[in-house]
Coordinates of C-alpha atoms and ligand atoms in Angstrom, one line a residue:
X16 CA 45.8 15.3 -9.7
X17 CA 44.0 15.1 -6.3
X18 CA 40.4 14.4 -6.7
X19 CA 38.3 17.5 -6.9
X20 CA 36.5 18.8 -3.7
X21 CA 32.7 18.6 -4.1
X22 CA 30.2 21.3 -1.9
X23 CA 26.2 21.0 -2.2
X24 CA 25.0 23.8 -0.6
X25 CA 21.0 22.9 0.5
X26 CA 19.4 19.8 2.0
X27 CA 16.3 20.1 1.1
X28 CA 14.8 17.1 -2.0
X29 CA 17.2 18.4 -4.4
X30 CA 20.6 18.9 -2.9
X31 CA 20.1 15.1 -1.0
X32 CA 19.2 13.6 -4.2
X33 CA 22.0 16.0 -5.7
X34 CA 24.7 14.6 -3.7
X35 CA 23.3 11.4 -4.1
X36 CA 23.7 11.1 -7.9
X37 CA 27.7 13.1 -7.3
X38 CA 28.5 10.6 -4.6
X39 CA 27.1 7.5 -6.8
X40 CA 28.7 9.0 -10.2
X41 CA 32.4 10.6 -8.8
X42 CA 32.6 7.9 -5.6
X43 CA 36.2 8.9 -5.5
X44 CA 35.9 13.1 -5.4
X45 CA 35.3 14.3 -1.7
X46 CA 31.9 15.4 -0.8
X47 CA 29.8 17.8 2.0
X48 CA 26.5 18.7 1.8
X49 CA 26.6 22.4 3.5
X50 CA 23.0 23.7 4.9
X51 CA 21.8 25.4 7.3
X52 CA 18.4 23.1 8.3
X53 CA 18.4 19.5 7.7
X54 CA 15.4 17.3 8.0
X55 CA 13.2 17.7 9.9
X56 CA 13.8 21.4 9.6
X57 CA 14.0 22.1 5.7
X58 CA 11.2 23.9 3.3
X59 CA 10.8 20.2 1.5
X60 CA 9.6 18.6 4.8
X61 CA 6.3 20.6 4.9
X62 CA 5.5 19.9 1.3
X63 CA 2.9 17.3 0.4
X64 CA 4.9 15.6 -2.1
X65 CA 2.6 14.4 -4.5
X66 CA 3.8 14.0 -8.0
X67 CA 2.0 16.2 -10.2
X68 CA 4.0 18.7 -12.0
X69 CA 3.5 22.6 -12.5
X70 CA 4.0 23.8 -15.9
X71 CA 6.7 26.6 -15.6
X72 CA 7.0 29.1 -18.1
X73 CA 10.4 29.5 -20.4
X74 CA 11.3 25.5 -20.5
X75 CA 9.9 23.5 -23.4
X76 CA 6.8 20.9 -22.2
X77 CA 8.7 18.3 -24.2
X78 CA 11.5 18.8 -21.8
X79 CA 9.3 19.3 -18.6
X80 CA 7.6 16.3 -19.6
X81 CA 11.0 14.1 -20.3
X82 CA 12.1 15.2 -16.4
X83 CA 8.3 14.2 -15.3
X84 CA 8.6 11.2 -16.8
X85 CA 12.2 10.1 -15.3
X86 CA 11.1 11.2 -11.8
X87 CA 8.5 9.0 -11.8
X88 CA 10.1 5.9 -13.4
X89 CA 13.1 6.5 -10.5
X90 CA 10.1 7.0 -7.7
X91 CA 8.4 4.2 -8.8
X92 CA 10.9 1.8 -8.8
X93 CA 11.5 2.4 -5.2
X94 CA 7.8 2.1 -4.2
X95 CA 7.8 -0.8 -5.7
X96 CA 11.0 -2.3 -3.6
X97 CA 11.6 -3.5 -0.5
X98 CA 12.7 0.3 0.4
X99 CA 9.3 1.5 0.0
X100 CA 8.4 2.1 3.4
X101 CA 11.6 2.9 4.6
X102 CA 11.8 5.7 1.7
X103 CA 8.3 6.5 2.5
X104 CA 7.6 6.6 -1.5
X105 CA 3.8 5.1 -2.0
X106 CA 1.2 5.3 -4.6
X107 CA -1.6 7.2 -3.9
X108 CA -5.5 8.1 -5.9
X109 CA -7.0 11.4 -5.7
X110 CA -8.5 13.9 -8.2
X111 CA -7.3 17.3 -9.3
X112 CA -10.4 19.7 -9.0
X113 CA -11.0 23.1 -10.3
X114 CA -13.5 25.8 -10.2
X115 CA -13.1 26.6 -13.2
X116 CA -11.6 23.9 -16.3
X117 CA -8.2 24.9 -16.7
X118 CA -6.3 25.8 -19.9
X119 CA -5.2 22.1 -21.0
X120 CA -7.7 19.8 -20.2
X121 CA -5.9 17.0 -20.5
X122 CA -2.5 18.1 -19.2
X123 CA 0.9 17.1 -20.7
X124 CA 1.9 14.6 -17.8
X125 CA -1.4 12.6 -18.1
X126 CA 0.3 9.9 -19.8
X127 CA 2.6 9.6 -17.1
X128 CA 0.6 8.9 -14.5
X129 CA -1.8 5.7 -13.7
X130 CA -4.8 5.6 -14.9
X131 CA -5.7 9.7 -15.6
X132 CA -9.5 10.4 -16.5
X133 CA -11.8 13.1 -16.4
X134 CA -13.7 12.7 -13.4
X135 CA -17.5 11.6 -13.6
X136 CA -20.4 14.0 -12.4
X137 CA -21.2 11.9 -9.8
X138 CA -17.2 12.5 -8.3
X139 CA -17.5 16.0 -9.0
X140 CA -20.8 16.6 -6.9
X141 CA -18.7 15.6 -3.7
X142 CA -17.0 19.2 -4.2
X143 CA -19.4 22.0 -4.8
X144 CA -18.0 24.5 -6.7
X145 CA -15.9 23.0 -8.5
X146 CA -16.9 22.3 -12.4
X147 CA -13.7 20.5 -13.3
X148 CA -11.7 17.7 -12.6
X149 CA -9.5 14.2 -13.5
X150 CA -8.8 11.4 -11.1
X151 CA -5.7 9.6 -11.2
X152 CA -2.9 8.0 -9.3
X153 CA 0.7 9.2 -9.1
X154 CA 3.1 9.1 -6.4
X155 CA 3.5 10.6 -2.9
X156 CA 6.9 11.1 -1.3
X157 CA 6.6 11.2 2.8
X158 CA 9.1 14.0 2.8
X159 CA 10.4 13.4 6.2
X160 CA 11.5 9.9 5.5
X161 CA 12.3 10.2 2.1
X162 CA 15.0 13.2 3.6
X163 CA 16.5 10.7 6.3
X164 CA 16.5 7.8 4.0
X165 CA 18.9 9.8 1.2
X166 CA 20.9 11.0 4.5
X167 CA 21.7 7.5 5.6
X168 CA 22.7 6.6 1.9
X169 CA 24.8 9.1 1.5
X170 CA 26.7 8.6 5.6
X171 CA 26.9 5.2 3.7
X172 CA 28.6 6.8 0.7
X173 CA 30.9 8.6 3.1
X174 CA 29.6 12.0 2.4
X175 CA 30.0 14.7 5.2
X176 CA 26.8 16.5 6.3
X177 CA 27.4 19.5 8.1
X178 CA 25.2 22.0 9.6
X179 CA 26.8 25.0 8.5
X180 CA 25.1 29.1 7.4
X181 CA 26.3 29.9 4.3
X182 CA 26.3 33.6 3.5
X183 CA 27.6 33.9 0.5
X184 CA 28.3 30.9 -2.1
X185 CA 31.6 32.4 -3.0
X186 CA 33.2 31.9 0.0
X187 CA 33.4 28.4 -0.2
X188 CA 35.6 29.2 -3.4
X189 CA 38.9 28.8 -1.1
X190 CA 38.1 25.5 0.1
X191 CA 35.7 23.6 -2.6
X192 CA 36.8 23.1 -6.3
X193 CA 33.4 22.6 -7.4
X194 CA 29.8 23.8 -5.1
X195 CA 26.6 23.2 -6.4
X196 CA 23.9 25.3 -5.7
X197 CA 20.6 23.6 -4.1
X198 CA 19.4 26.7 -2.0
X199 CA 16.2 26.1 -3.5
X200 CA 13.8 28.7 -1.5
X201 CA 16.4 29.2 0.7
X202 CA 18.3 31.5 -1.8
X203 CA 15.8 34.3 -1.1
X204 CA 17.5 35.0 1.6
X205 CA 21.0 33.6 0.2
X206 CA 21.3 35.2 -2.7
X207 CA 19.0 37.7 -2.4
X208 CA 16.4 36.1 -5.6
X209 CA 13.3 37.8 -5.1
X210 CA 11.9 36.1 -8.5
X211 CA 12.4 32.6 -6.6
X212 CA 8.7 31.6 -5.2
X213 CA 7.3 28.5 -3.2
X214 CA 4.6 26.6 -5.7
X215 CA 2.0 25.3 -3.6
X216 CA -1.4 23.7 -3.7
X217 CA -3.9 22.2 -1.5
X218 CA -3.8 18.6 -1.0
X219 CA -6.9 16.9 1.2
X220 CA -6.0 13.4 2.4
X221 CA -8.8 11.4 1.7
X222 CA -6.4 8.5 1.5
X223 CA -4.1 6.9 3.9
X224 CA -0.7 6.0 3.6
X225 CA 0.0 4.1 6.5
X226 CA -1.9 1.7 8.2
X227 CA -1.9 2.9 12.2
X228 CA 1.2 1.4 14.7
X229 CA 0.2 -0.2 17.4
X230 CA 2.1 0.8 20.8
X231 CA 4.8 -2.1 22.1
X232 CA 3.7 -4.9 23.6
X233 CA 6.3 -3.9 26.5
X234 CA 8.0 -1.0 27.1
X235 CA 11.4 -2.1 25.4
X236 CA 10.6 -3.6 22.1
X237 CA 11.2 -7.4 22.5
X238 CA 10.4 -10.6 20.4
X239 CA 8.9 -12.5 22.7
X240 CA 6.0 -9.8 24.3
X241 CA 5.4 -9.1 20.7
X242 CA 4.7 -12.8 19.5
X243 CA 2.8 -13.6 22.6
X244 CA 0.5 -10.5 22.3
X245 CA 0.1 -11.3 18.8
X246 CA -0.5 -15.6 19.2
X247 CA -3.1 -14.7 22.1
X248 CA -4.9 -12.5 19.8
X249 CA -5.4 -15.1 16.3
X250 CA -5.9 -17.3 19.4
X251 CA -9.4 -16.0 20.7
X252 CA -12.4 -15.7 19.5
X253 CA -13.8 -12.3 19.8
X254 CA -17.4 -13.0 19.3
X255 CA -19.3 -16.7 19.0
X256 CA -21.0 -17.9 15.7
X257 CA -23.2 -21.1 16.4
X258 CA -23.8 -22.1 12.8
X259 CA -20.4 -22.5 10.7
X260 CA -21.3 -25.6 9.1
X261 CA -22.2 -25.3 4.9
X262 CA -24.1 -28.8 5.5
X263 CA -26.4 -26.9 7.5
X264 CA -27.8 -25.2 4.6
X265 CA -29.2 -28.1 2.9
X266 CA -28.3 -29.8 -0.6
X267 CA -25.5 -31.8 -0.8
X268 CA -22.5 -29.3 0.4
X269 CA -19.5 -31.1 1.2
X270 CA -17.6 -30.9 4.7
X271 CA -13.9 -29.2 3.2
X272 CA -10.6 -30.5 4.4
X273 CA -9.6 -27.1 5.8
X274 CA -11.9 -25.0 7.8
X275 CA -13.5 -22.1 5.9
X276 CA -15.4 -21.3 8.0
X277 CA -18.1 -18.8 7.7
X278 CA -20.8 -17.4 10.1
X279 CA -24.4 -18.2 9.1
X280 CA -25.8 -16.9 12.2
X281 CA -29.4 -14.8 11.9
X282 CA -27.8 -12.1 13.3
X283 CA -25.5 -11.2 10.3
X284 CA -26.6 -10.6 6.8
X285 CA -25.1 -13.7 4.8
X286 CA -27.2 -15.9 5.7
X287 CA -30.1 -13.8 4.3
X288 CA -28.2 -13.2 1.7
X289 CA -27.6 -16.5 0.5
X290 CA -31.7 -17.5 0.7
X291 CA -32.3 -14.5 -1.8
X292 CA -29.8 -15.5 -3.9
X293 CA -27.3 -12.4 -3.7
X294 CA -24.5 -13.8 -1.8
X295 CA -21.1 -13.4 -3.7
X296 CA -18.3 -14.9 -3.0
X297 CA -14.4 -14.0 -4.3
X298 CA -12.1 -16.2 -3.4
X299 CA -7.9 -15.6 -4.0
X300 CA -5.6 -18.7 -4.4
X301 CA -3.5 -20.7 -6.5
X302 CA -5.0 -23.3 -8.6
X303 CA -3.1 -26.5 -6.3
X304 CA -5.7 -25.7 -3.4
X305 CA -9.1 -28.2 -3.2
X306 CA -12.3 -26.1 -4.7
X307 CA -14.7 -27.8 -2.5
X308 CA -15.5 -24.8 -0.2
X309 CA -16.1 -22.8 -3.5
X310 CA -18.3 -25.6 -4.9
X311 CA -19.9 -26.0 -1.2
X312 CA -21.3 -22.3 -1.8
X313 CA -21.9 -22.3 -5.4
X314 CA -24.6 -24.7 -4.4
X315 CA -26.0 -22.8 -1.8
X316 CA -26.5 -20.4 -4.0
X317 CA -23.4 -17.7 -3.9
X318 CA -22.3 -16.5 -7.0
X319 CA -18.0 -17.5 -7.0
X320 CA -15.8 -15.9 -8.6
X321 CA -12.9 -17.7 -8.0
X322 CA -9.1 -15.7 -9.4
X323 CA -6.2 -18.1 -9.9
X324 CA -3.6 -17.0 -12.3
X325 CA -2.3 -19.9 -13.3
X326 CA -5.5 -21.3 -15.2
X327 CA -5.4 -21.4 -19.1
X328 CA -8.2 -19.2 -20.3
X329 CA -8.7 -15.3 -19.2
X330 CA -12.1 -16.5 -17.9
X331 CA -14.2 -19.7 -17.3
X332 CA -17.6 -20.7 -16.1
X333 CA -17.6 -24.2 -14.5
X334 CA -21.3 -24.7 -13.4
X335 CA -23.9 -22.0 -13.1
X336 CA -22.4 -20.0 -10.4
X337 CA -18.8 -20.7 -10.5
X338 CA -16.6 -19.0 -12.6
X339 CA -13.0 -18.7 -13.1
X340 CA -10.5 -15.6 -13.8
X341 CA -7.2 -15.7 -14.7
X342 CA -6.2 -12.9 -12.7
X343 CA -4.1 -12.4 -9.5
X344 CA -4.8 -10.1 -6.6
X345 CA -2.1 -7.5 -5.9
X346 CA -2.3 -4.3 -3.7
X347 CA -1.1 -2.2 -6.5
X348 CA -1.8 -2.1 -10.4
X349 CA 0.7 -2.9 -12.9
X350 CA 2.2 0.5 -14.2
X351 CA 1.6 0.3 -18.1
X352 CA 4.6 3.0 -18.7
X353 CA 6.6 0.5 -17.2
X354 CA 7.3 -2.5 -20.0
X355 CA 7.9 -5.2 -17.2
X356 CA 4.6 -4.4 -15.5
X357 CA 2.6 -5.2 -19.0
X358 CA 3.5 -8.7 -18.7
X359 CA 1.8 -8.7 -15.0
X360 CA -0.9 -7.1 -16.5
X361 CA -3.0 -9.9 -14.6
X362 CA -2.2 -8.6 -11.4
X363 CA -4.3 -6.0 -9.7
X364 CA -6.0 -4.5 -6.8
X365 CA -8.8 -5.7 -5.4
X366 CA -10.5 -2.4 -5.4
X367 CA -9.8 -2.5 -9.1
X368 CA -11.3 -5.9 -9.8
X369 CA -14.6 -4.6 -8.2
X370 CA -14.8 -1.5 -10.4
X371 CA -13.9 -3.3 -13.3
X372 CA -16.3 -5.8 -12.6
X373 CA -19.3 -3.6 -11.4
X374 CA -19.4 -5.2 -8.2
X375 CA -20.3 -3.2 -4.7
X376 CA -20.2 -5.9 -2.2
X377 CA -18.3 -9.3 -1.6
X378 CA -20.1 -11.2 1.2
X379 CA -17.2 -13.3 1.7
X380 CA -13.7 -12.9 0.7
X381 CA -11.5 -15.6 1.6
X382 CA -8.0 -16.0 0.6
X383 CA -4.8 -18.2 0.7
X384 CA -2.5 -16.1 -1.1
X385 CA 1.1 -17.8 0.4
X386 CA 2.6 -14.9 2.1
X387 CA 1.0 -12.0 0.4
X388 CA -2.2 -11.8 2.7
X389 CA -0.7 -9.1 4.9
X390 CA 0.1 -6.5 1.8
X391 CA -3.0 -7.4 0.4
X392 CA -5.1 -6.6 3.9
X393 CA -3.1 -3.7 4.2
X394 CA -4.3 -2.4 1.1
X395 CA -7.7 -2.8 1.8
X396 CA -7.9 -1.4 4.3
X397 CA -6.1 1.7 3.5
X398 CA -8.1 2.3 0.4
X399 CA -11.4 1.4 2.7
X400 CA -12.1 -1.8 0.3
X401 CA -13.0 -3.4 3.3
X402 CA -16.1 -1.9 4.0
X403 CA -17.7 -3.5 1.1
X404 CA -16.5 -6.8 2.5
X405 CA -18.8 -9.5 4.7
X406 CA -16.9 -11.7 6.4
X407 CA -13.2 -12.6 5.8
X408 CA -11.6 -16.1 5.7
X409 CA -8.3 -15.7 5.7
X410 CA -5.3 -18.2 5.4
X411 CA -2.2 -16.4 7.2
X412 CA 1.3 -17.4 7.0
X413 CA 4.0 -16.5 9.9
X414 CA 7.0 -18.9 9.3
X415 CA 8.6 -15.3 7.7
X416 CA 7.8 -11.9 7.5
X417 CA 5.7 -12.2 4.3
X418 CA 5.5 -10.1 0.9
X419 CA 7.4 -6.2 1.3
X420 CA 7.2 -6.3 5.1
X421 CA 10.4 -5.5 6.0
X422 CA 12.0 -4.9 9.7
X423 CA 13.5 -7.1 12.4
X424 CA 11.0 -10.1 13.7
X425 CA 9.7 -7.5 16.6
X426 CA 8.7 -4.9 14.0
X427 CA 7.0 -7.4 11.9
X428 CA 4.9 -9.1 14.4
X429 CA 3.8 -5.8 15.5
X430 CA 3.0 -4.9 12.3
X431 CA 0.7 -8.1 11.8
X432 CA -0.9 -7.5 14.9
X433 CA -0.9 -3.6 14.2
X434 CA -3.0 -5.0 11.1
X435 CA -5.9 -7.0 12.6
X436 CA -6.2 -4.9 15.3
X437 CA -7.0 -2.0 12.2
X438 CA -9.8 -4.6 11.4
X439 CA -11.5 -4.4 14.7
X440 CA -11.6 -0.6 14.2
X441 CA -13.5 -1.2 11.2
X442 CA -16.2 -3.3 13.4
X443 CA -14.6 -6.9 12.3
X444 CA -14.5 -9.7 15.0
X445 CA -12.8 -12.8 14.5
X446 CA -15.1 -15.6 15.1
X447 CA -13.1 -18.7 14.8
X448 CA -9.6 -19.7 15.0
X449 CA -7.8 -22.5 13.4
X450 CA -4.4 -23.5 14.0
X451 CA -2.8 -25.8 11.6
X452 CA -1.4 -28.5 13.3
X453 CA -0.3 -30.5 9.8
X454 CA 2.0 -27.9 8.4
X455 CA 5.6 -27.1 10.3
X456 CA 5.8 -25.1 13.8
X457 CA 7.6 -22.3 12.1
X458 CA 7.4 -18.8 13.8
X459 CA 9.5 -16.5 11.8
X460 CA 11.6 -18.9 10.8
X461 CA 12.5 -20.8 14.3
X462 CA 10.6 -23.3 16.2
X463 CA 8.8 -20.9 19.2
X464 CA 6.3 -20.1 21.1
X465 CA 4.7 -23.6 20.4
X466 CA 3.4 -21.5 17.0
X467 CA 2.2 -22.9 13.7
X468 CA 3.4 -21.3 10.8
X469 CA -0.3 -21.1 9.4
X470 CA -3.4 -20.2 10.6
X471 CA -7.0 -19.8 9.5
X472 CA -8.8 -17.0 10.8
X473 CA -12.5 -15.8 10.1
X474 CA -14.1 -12.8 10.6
X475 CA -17.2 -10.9 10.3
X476 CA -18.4 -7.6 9.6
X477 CA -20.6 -6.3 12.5
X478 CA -22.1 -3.6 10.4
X479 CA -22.4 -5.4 7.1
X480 CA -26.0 -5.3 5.8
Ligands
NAG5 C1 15.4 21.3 14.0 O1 15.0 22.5 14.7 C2 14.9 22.3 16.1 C3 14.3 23.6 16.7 O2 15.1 24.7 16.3 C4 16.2 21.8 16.7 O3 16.1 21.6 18.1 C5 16.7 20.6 16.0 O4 18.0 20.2 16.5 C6 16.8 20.8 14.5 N1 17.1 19.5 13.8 C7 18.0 19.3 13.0 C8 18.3 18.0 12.4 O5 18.7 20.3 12.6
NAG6 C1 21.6 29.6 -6.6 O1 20.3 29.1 -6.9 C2 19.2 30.1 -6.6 C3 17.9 29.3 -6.6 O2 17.7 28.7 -7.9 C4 19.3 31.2 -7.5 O3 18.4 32.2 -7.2 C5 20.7 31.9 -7.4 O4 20.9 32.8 -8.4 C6 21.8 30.8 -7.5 N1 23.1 31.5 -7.2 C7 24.2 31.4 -7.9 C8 25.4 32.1 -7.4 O5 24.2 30.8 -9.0
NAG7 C1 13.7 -3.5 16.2 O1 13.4 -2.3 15.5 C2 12.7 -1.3 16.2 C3 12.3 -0.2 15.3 O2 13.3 0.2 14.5 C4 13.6 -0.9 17.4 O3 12.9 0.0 18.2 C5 13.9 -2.1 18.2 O4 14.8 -1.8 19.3 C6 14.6 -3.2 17.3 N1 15.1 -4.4 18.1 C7 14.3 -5.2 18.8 C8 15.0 -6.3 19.4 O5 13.1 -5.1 18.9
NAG8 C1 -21.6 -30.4 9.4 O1 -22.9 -30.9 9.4 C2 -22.9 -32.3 8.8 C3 -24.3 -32.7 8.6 O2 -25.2 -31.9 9.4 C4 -22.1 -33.2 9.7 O3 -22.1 -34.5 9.2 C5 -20.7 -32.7 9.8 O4 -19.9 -33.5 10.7 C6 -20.6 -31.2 10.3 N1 -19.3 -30.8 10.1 C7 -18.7 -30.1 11.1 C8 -17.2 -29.6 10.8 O5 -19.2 -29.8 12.1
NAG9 C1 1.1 -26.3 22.0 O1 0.0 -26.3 21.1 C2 -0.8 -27.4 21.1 C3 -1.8 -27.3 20.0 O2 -2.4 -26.0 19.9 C4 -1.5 -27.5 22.4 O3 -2.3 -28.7 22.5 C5 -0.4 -27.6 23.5 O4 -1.0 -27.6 24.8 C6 0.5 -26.4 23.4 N1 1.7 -26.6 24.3 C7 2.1 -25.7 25.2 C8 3.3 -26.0 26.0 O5 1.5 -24.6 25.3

């Protein structure tokens, strides 16, 4: 017997992912997807996308709750892979708020999400008239992308797309065995449902999802106009710091090997903030690195909180300001649904590691993370984490593309550069430049553009107080 013919009518989110699961399960049965509008053109690419379920009437929770919860185990799983930007499938915070508290105050899928609680008064004063609320982070779906990115798997699966009106499903009866209906709010029309209704809700971006492209460096994309643009700019200086040196402040601070620098310049607050004793310092690494810049500053008086996860205990003090935590910096938080996230329990957000710790401001953060500096930036500044930040000392690494960046070497370098050029916007100048002559002159992976694969940059805040 011939394989039977496969039709999903619709190609909105649920006929793509649909066909998806048909063409992955039955690879050998012949398949179309049949719609009218594709992306960008269906109902699904205006919605928000945000994960948080509706409760419809006439289907158990317990059920509603078992689809919640396999949606977002599939979702997550692809925001946390290499895909993720491609799919356009990213975590995101935000509250729920209500005028008035709604029936279930704590609502079936709360347990499914990250992190759900009831918002604090001082939250819920940013939205007058509202007396109700709960914070939390799910996931968002970037309909657009996530539409194209199910089409090009399923081309891949060899599954036909065609543009095509269908009146009436029944008439594909002469030519399909078997047509699944995905019409979704299309079948008003279709199939004449006049109980079939749009759910929607209002969803304010307070939070971004991606950090801001920065145009070519030429008007065809190329390698080399990329690098070049992006070398000049971690070459040059974009505002002069006379005092750099931790000597300088007195007591015995010891000249490091590499150069951390920072700016103790009158003009900018750390120096003021270190002679009233209210300079803190966080400083990301792993535990091979030499301490002595973190030591240096300890004994001018900064308070150092130094994370490295590869030291035995959760937390230790060495000395009156230095102290140790056995915790890594991530930009995301471990998922505790998720079993093989517990054991990376140790790994989260910086934004989390502030609230957690009670802390508002880092004067300095400097970091030498191998790689995963350019995630972790990203992440700051998205969530606006870098606001409460001084002046950054940063170790970057550009012998490959780094941590989740993903794209060929043009669309990588213009996404670093895309990067620091976001920092500027946020009133950061880079004040000194380092380029590391003692490890190899590796530019994504090749020997060019006379490039060292790592380079120390340092930046201040020109609006930190
Ligand atoms: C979407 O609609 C526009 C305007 O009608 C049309 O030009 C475009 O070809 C459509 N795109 C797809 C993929 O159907
Ligand atoms: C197809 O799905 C729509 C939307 O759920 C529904 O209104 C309609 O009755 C279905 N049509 C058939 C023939 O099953
Ligand atoms: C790299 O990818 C970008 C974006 O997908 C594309 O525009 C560019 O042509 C590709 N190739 C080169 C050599 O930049
Ligand atoms: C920093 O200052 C000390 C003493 O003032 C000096 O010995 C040292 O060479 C200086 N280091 C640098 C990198 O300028
Ligand atoms: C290569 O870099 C080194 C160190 O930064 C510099 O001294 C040298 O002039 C550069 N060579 C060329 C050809 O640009």
């Amino acid at each position: 017997m011939a394989a039977p013919k496969v039709a999903v009518v619709g190609a909105g989110l649920v006929g793509l992912s649909t066909a998806l699961c048909i063409s992955e399960a039955f690879p050998s049965c012949p398949l179309s997807v049949l719609a009218e509008q594709f992306s960008p053109n269906t109902t699904g690419d205006v919605a928000a996308g945000m994960l948080i379920p509706h409760t419809y009437p006439g289907t158990p929770i317990h059920v509603q709750k078992q689809w919640f919860k396999e949606t977002f185990a599939y979702l997550f799983a692809i925001s946390n892979s290499a895909e993720a930007s491609e799919a356009g499938i990213h975590l995101v915070s935000g509250w729920q708020v209500f005028k008035t508290p709604p029936k279930d105050e704590v609502p079936f899928w709360s347990d499914v999400v990250l992190g759900f609680r009831p918002m604090s008064a001082a939250e819920l004063q940013k939205f007058p008239q509202h007396r109700w609320g709960h914070a939390f982070t799910t996931l968002k779906c970037d309909c657009p992308p996530y539409l194209l990115w199910l089409e090009k798997r399923l081309r891949a699966n060899g599954v036909q797309l065609r543009t095509s009106k269908v009146a009436d499903l029944w008439e594909l009866h002469s030519e399909y065995d078997v047509v699944v209906n995905c019409t979704g709010v299309g079948a008003q029309q279709l199939v004449g449902d006049r109980e079939l209704l749009p759910t929607r809700g209002q969803v304010l971006q307070a939070v971004r999802w991606h950090i801001d492209l920065q145009p070519w460096a030429s008007p065809t994309p190329s390698l080399t106009f990329e690098a070049l643009r992006f070398l000049k700019y971690i070459s040059t200086s974009q505002i002069s710091c006379e005092r750099m040196n931790l000597s300088s402040l007195g007591g015995d601070a010891e000249t490091t090997k590499k150069p951390w620098s920072v700016c103790l310049d009158e003009r900018f607050g750390l120096i003021h903030r270190i002679r009233s004793k209210q300079c803190r310092l966080y400083s990301l690494g792993l535990g091979n690195d030499d301490n002595q810049f973190e030591v240096s500053m300890a004994k001018s008086g900064c308070e150092v909180h130094r994370f490295d996860p590869s030291i035995k205990s959760a937390h230790i003090q060495e000395g009156r300001r230095l102290w140790y935590h056995r915790l890594s910096v991530d930009w995301r938080d471990p998922n505790p649904a998720i079993a093989a996230h517990r054991l990376h329990s140790n790994t989260k957000k910086l934004g989390t590691i502030l609230n957690e710790f009670g802390h508002q401001k880092i004067d300095v953060l400097k970091a030498d993370v191998e790689s995963a500096e350019w995630k972790i930036l990203e992440n700051l500044i998205l969530e606006d984490v870098i606001e409460q930040i001084g002046q950054l000392v940063f170790e970057v690494h550009i012998h490959w593309p780094g941590f989740e960046v993903s794209g060929n070497d043009s669309t990588v370098v213009r996404y670093w550069y895309s990067l620091l050029r976001e920092l500027e916007l946020k009133d950061f100048r880079l004040f000194h430049t380092y380029k590391d002559l003692s490890k190899p002159q590796m530019f994504l992976k090749k020997a060019a553009f006379n490039a060292s694969s790592c380079y120390t940059l340092s930046w201040v805040n020109t609006r930190w107080q």
